[in-house]
C-alpha positions as CSV (number, residue, x, y, z in Angstrom):
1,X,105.1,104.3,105.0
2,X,105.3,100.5,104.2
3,X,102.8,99.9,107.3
4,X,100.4,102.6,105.8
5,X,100.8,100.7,102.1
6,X,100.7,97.7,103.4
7,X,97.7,97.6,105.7
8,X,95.7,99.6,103.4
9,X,96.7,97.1,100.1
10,X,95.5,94.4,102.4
11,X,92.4,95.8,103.2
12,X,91.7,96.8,100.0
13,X,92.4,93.2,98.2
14,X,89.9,92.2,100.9
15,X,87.5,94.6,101.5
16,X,87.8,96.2,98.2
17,X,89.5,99.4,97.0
18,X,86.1,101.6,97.0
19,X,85.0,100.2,100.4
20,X,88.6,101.0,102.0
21,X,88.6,104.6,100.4
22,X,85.5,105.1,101.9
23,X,85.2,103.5,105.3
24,X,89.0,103.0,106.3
25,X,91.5,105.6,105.2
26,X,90.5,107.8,107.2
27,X,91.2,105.8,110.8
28,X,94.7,106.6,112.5
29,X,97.2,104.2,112.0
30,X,97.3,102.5,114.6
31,X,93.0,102.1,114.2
32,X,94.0,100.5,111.2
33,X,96.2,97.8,111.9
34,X,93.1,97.1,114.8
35,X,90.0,97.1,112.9
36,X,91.2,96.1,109.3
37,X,92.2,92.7,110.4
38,X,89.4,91.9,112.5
39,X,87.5,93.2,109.5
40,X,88.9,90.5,107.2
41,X,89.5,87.6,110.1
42,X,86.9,88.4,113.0
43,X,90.6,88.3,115.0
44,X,92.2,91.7,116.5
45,X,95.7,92.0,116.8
46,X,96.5,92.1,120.3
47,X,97.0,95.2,122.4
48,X,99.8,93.6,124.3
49,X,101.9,92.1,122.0
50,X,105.6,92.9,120.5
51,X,103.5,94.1,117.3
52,X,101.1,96.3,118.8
53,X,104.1,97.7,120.8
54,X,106.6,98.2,117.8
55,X,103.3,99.9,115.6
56,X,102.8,102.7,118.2
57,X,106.8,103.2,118.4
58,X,106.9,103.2,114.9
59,X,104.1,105.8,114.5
60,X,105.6,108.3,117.3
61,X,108.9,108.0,115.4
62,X,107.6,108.6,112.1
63,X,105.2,111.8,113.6
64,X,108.8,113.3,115.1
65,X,110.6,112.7,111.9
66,X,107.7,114.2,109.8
67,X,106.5,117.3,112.6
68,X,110.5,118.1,113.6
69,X,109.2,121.6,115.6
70,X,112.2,124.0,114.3
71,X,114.7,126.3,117.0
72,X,116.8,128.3,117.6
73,X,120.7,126.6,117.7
74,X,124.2,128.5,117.7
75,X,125.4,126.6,114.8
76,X,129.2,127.4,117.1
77,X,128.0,125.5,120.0
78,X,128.5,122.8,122.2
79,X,124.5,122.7,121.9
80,X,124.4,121.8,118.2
81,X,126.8,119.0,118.5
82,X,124.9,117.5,121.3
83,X,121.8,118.1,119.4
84,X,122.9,116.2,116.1
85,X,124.3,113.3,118.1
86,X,121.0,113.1,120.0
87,X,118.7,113.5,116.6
88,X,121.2,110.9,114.9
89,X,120.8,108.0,118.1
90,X,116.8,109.0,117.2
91,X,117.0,107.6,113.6
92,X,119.3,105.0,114.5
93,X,116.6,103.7,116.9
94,X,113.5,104.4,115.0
95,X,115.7,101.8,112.2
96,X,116.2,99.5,114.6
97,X,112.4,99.4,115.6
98,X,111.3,99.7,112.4
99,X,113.2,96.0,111.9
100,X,111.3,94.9,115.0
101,X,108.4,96.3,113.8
102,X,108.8,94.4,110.7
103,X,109.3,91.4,112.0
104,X,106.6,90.9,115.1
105,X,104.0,92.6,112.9
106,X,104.3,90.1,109.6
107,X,104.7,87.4,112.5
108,X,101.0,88.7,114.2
109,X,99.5,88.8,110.9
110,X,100.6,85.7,109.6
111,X,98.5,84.0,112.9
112,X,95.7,86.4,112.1
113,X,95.1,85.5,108.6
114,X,97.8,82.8,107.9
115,X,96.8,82.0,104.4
116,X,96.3,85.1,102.6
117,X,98.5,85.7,99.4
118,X,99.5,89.9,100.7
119,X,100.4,88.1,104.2
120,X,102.9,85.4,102.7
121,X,104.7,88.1,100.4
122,X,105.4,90.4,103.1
123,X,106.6,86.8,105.0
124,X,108.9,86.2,102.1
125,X,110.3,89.7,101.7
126,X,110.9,89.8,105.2
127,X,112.6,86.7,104.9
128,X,114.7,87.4,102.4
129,X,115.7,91.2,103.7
130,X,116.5,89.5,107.2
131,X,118.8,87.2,105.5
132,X,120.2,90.2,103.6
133,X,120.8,91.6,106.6
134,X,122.4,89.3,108.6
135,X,125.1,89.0,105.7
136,X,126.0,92.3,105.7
137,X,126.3,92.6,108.7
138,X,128.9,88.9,109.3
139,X,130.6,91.1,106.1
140,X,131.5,94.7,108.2
């Protein structure tokens, strides 16, 4: 949800908010991050990149967390353990691209539009959540 906000606040200090209502919350997500900087900048994100990549993982993740399709499970079973281990490596992965995401994305954006006040926030939150991070985890 912090690529939807983020994107859209972007385009919006821009673009304006009525213009983005109107013309650009409609588009997929992935549209989004495409058009909305190009949009600003007159430069795309590109296709092939780490950020491009991590945005379409991120948005199949976030579709399976958000559609999980219910079934049938004997709660007894061999079957439901494997099942929860399986869902559990999921989430553990979609965090771990979501981090990636993070990172390549703010990095894309920052040589898209490199002086735009939304653009160095998300560069100094990132920052400072990375650094967070990596202490934590010297401290476990």
């Amino acid at each position: 949800m912090y690529f939807e906000a983020f994107i859209y606040d972007y385009a919006a200090s821009c673009l304006g908010d009525k213009y983005s209502k109107d013309h650009l919350d409609k588009l997929d997500f992935i549209s989004k991050w495409l058009i909305i900087p190009k949009l600003i900048t007159g430069k795309e994100m590109s296709k092939s990149g780490q950020a491009y990549e991590s945005l379409k993982r991120l948005h199949k993740d976030r579709n399976s967390l958000v559609h999980l399709k219910s079934r049938e499970i004997n709660f007894n079973s061999e079957e439901m353990v494997n099942y929860l281990k399986a869902r559990e490596q999921d989430i553990q992965d979609s965090t771990k691209n979501c981090r990636k995401a993070l990172k390549h994305v703010v990095q894309e954006l920052l040589e898209i539009d490199p002086d735009h006040p939304k653009v160095m926030l998300a560069i100094q939150s990132r920052n400072k959540r990375v650094g967070w991070v990596e202490q934590r985890d010297t401290h476990q």
